[in-house]
Amino acid sequence: MSAQALNIMLVDLFRSDEALARYQQDPDAVAADYGLSAEERERLKAKEMGWLYTHGVHPYILVQFAFAVRYDMGTYLKQLQEATGQISLESSVS
């Protein structure tokens, strides 16, 4: 697995509407162009943001990718909290 390849690909996707459209049409082909492993491809397609973060995607790049694909930010934060073992304020207030 290559965190560098993941980071480069995600930057390309959020910088270019054309690249993002190609990815949305055929994510496996685009991911293969960057040399991503089968697991990385599947985790990326599933938008497993916590996994991507814990496997080396830079937080700035990850959040920009989430914005580009219009990912729900509440879900994004929850996935990162779960992946890093952090507790949300909502669950600690009860």
Coordinates of C-alpha atoms in Angstrom, one line a residue:
M1 CA 0.0 0.0 0.0
S2 CA 1.2 3.5 -0.7
A3 CA -0.1 6.5 1.2
Q4 CA 1.8 8.6 -1.3
A5 CA -0.2 7.3 -4.2
L6 CA -3.5 7.7 -2.3
N7 CA -2.6 11.3 -1.4
I8 CA -1.6 12.1 -5.0
M9 CA -4.7 10.6 -6.5
L10 CA -7.0 12.4 -4.0
V11 CA -5.4 15.7 -4.7
D12 CA -5.8 15.2 -8.4
L13 CA -9.5 14.4 -7.9
F14 CA -10.3 17.5 -5.9
R15 CA -8.3 19.7 -8.2
S16 CA -9.9 18.6 -11.4
D17 CA -13.6 18.3 -12.2
E18 CA -12.6 16.1 -15.2
A19 CA -10.5 13.7 -13.1
L20 CA -13.3 13.5 -10.5
A21 CA -15.9 12.8 -13.2
R22 CA -13.6 10.0 -14.6
Y23 CA -13.2 8.5 -11.1
Q24 CA -17.0 8.6 -10.5
Q25 CA -17.6 6.8 -13.8
D26 CA -14.9 4.1 -13.3
P27 CA -13.2 4.3 -9.9
D28 CA -11.3 1.0 -10.4
A29 CA -9.7 2.1 -13.7
V30 CA -8.6 5.5 -12.2
A31 CA -7.3 3.9 -9.0
A32 CA -5.4 1.4 -11.1
D33 CA -3.7 4.2 -12.9
Y34 CA -2.2 5.3 -9.6
G35 CA -1.2 1.8 -8.6
L36 CA -3.5 1.5 -5.7
S37 CA -4.0 -2.0 -4.2
A38 CA -7.3 -3.8 -4.3
E39 CA -7.9 -3.0 -0.7
E40 CA -7.2 0.7 -1.2
R41 CA -9.6 0.8 -4.1
E42 CA -12.4 -0.9 -2.2
R43 CA -11.9 1.3 0.9
L44 CA -11.8 4.4 -1.3
K45 CA -15.0 3.4 -3.2
A46 CA -16.7 2.7 0.1
K47 CA -15.5 6.2 1.3
E48 CA -14.1 4.7 4.5
M49 CA -12.6 8.0 5.6
G50 CA -11.4 6.7 9.0
W51 CA -9.5 3.9 7.3
L52 CA -8.0 6.3 4.7
Y53 CA -6.9 8.6 7.5
T54 CA -5.3 5.9 9.6
H55 CA -3.5 4.6 6.5
G56 CA -1.7 7.8 5.7
V57 CA -4.0 10.1 3.8
H58 CA -3.2 13.7 5.0
P59 CA -6.1 15.2 6.9
Y60 CA -6.2 18.3 4.7
I61 CA -6.3 16.2 1.5
L62 CA -8.9 13.9 3.0
V63 CA -11.3 16.7 3.9
Q64 CA -10.9 18.3 0.5
F65 CA -11.7 15.0 -1.1
A66 CA -14.8 14.7 1.1
F67 CA -15.9 18.2 0.1
A68 CA -15.3 17.3 -3.6
V69 CA -17.5 14.2 -3.5
R70 CA -20.1 16.0 -1.3
Y71 CA -19.6 13.6 1.6
D72 CA -21.7 14.2 4.7
M73 CA -19.3 15.9 7.2
G74 CA -21.1 14.5 10.2
T75 CA -20.4 11.0 9.0
Y76 CA -16.9 12.0 8.0
L77 CA -16.1 13.2 11.6
K78 CA -17.7 10.2 13.1
Q79 CA -15.6 7.8 11.0
L80 CA -12.4 9.7 12.0
Q81 CA -13.4 9.6 15.6
E82 CA -14.1 5.9 15.5
A83 CA -10.9 5.2 13.6
T84 CA -8.7 7.1 16.0
G85 CA -10.5 6.1 19.2
Q86 CA -11.7 9.6 20.0
I87 CA -15.0 10.1 21.7
S88 CA -17.4 12.7 20.3
L89 CA -18.7 15.5 22.6
E90 CA -22.2 14.3 22.1
S91 CA -21.5 10.8 23.5
S92 CA -19.5 12.1 26.5
V93 CA -22.1 14.6 27.6
S94 CA -24.9 12.1 28.5

